[in-house]
Coordinates of C-alpha atoms in Angstrom, one line a residue:
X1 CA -16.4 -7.4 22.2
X2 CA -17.5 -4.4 20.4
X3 CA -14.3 -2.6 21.0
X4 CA -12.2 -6.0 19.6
X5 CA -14.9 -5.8 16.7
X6 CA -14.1 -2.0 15.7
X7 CA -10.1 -2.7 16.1
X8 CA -10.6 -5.8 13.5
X9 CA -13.2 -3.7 11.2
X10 CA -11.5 -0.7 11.4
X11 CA -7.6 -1.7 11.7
X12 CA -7.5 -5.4 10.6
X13 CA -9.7 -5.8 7.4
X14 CA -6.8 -7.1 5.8
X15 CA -5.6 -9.4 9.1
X16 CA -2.0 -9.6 7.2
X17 CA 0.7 -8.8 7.1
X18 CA 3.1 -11.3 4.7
X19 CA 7.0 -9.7 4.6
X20 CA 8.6 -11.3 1.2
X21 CA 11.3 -13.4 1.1
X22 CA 13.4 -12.0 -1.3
X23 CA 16.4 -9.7 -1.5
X24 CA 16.6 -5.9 -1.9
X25 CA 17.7 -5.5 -5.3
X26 CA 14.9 -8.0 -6.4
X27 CA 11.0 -6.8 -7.5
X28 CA 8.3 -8.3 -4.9
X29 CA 7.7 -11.9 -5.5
X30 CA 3.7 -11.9 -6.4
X31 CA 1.0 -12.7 -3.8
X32 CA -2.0 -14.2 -4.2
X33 CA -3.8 -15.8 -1.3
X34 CA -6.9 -16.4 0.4
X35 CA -7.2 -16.2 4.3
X36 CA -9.8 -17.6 6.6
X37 CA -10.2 -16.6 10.3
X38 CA -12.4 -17.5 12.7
X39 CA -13.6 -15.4 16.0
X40 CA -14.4 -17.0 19.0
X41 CA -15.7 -16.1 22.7
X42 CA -16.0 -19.6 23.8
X43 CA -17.8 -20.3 20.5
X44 CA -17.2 -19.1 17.3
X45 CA -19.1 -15.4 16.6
X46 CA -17.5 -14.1 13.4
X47 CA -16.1 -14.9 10.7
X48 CA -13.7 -13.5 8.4
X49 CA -12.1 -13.6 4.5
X50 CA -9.4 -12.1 3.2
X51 CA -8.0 -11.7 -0.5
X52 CA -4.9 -10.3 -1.1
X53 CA -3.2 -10.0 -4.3
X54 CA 0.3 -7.7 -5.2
X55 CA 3.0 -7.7 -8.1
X56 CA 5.8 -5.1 -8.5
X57 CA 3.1 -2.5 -10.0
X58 CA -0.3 -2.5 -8.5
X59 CA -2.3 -4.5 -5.8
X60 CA -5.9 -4.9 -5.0
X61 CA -7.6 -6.3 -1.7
X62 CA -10.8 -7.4 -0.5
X63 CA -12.2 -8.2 2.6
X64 CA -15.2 -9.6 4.6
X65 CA -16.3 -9.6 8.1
X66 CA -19.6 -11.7 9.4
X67 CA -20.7 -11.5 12.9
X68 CA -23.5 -14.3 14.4
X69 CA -25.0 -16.2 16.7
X70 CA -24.4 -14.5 20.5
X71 CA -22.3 -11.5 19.6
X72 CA -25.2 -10.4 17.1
X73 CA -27.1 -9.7 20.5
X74 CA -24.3 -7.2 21.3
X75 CA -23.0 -5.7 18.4
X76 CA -23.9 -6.6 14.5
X77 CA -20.5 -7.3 12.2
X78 CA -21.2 -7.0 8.4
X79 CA -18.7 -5.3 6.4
X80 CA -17.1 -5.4 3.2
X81 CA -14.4 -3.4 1.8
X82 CA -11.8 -3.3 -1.0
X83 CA -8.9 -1.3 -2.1
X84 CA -6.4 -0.6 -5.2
X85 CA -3.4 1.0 -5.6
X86 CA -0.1 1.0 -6.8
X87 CA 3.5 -0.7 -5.8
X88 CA 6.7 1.8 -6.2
X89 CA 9.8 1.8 -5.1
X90 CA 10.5 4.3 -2.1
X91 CA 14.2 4.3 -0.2
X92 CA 14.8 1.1 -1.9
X93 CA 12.2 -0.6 -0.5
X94 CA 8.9 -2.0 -3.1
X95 CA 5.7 0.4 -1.3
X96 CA 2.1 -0.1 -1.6
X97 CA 0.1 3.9 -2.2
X98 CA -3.3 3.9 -1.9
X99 CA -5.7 4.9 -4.4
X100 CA -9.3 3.9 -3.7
X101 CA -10.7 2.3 -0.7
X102 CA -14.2 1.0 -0.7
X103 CA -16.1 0.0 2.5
X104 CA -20.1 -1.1 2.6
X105 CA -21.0 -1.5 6.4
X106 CA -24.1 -2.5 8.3
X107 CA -25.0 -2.1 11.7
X108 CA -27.7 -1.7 14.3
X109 CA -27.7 2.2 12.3
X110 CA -28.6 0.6 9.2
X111 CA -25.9 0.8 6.1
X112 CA -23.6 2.9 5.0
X113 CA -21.3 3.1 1.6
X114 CA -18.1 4.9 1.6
X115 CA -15.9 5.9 -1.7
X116 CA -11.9 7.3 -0.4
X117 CA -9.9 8.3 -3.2
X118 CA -6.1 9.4 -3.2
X119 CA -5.9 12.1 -5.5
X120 CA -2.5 13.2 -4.5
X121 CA -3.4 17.1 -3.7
X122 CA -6.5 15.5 -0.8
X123 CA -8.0 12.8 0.4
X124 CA -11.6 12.8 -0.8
X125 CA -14.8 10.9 0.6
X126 CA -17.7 10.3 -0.5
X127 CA -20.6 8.4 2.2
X128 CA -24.1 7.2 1.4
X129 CA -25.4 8.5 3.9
X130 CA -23.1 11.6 4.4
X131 CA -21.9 12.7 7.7
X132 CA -23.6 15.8 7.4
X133 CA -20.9 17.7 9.1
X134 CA -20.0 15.0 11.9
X135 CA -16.6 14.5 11.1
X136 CA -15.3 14.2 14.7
X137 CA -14.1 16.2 16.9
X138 CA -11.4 17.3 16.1
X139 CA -12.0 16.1 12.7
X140 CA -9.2 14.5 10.3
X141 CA -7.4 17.3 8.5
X142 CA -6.5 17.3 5.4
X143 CA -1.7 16.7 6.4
X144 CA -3.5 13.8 8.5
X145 CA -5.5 12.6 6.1
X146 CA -2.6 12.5 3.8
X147 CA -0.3 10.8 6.1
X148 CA -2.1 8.3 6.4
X149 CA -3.3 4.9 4.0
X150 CA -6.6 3.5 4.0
X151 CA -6.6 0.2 6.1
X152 CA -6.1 -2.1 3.8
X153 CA -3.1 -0.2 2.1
X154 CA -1.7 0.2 5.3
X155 CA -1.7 -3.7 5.8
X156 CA -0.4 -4.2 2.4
X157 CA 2.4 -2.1 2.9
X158 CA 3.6 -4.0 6.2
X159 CA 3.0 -6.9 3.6
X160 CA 5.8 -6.0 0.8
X161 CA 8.3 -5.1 3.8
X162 CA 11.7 -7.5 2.5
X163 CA 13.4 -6.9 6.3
X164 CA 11.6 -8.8 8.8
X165 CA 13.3 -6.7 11.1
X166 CA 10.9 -4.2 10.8
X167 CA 8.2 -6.8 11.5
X168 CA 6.4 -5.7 14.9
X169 CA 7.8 -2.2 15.1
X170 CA 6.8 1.0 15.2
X171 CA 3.6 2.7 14.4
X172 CA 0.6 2.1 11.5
X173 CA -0.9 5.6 10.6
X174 CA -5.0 4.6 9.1
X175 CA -7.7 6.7 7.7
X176 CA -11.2 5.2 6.4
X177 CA -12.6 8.0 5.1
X178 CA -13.6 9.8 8.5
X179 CA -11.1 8.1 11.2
X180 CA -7.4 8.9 11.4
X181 CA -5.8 6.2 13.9
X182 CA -2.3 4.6 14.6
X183 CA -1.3 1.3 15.3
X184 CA 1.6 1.1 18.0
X185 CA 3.0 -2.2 18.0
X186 CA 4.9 -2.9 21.4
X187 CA 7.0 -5.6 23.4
X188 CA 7.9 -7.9 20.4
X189 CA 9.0 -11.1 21.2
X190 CA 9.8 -14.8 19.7
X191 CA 6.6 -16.9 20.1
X192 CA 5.3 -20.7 20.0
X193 CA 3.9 -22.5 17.3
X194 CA 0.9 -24.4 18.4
X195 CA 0.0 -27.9 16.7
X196 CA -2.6 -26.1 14.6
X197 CA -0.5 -23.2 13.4
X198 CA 2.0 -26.0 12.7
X199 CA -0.7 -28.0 10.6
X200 CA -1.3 -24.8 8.5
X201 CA 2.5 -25.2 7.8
X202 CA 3.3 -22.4 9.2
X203 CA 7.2 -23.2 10.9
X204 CA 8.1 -19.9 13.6
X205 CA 6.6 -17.6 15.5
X206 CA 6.5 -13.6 16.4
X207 CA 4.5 -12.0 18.8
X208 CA 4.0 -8.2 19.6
X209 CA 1.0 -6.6 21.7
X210 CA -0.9 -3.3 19.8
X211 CA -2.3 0.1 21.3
X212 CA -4.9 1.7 19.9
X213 CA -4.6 5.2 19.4
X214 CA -7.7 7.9 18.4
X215 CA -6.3 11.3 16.8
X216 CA -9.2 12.8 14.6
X217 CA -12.9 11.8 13.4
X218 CA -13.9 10.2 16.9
X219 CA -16.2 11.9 19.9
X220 CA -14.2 14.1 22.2
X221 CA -12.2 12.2 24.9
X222 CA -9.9 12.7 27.7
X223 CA -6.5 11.1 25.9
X224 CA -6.6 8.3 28.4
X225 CA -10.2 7.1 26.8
X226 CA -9.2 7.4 23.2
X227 CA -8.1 3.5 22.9
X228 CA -11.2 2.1 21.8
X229 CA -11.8 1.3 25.3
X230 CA -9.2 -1.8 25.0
X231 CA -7.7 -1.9 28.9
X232 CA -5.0 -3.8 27.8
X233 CA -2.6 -3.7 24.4
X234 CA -3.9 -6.6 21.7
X235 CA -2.0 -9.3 21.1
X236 CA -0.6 -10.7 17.7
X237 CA 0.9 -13.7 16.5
X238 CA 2.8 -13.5 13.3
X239 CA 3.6 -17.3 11.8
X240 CA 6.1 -17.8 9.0
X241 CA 4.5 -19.8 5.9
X242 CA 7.1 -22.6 5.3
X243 CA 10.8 -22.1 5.5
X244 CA 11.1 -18.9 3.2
X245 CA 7.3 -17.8 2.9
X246 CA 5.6 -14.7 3.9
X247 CA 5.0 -14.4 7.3
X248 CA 1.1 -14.1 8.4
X249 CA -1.2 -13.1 11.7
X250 CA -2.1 -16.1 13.0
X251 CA -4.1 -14.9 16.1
X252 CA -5.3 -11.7 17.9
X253 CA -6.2 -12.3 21.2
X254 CA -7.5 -9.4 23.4
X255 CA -9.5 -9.2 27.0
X256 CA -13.3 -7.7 26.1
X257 CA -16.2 -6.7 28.7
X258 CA -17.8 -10.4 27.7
X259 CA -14.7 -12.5 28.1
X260 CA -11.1 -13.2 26.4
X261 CA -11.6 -13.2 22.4
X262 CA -9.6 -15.4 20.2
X263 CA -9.2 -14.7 16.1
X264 CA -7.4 -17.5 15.0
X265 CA -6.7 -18.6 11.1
X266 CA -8.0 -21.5 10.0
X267 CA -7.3 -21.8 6.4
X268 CA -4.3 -20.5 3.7
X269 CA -5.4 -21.0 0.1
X270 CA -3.9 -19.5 -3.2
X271 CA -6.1 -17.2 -5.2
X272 CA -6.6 -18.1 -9.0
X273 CA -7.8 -16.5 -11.9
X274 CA -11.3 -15.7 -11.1
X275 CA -10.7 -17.0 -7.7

């Protein structure tokens, strides 16, 4: 479980990926909701929250991650993290660009603050503690670093995509500040609606399996080892909101050393002001 934990921390702090309905010559119709997962092995272990909010200019994100109960004995999820940036237009298409990424995490290590900010010439980070020189090996340099958008960018970006096409394709290139990883989404595929993904009014499905890939920031591996220690690809199910809405991950499902884990949403609300 602590490998599925790290892929969701690490990779999924946003856990969406909405692709507007709208045509290409139009801005990005606004988003502003709230989403509520819930992670289960058997029972429910963690629980997650998700704000997302994006315009034609700027967006901003927040997320948070709980662990409890039985997977507390095994590894301890509390994490919180944020991002802003801007929304420009790039081969036609509206594109999220990160700015700053902000992530508080705490562990069986104790806690650690970490400040990533886009200045355009580098990618600078700033931890509480500092890494005191253990960036990985090999650590992240500095065309990798740049390549790359902190998580929740990275998720946004997937979320102002207008061709849905493009939905379960390709690779996601992440950096957090110390970690530069892809995403390679495989073997996409129409999927099933169950009755509550149907309840949540979400009305198709679209399911593609992820690998996990390490390049810089992590231990020294053999390139077969440098997946997290995932066996197998994870799984995710993307549900369309309604008949035109923006399309959501509804579940990740992926085999772990204690058993098969589930993260399923549970609730879609709209953010207000102040909300």
């Amino acid at each position: 479980m602590g490998s599925l934990c790290r892929l969701i921390g690490a990779a999924f702090p946003a856990l969406l990926a909405f692709t507007a309905a709208a045509h290409a010559e139009s801005p990005p119709e606004p988003i502003a909701l709230r989403l509520t997962y819930d992670g289960r092995l058997l029972i429910k272990v963690l629980d997650i929250q998700i704000d997302a909010r994006a315009d034609a200019q700027a967006f901003s994100a927040e997320a948070r991650l709980n662990s409890y109960g039985v997977l507390n004995l095994f590894r301890r999820v509390d994490n919180r993290s944020s991002a802003q940036g801007r929304v420009a237009e790039a081969g036609g298409q509206p594109r999220a660009w990160p700015h700053v990424f902000r992530s508080r995490n705490v562990d069986a290590k104790g806690v650690r603050s970490v400040v990533v900010t886009w200045t355009g010439a580098d990618v600078v980070t700033e931890a509480v503690p500092g890494y005191h020189g253990h960036l990985g090996d090999p650590p992240a340099s500095r065309a990798q670093r740049l390549e790359a958008a902190d998580p929740l960018t990275a998720m946004m970006r997937i979320a102002l995509t207008r061709d849905e096409a493009e939905l379960c394709r390709g690779s996601v290139r992440f950096f957090d500040g110390k970690q530069r990883y892809d995403l390679e989404f495989v073997d996409r595929r129409p999927g099933a609606l169950n009755p509550h993904e149907k309840r949540l009014g979400l009305t198709r499905a679209l399911r593609c399996q992820v690998r996990f890939h390490e390049l810089a920031g992590f231990s020294r591996k053999p390139p077969d080892q440098r997946n997290q220690g995932l066996k197998k690809p994870v799984t995710l199910t993307f549900g369309r909101l309604g008949a035109e809405g923006p399309w959501l991950i509804s579940a990740i499902e992926a085999e772990t050393p204690l058993g098969h884990a589930r993260v399923e949403l549970q609730r879609v609300g709209q953010l207000y002001p102040g909300g």
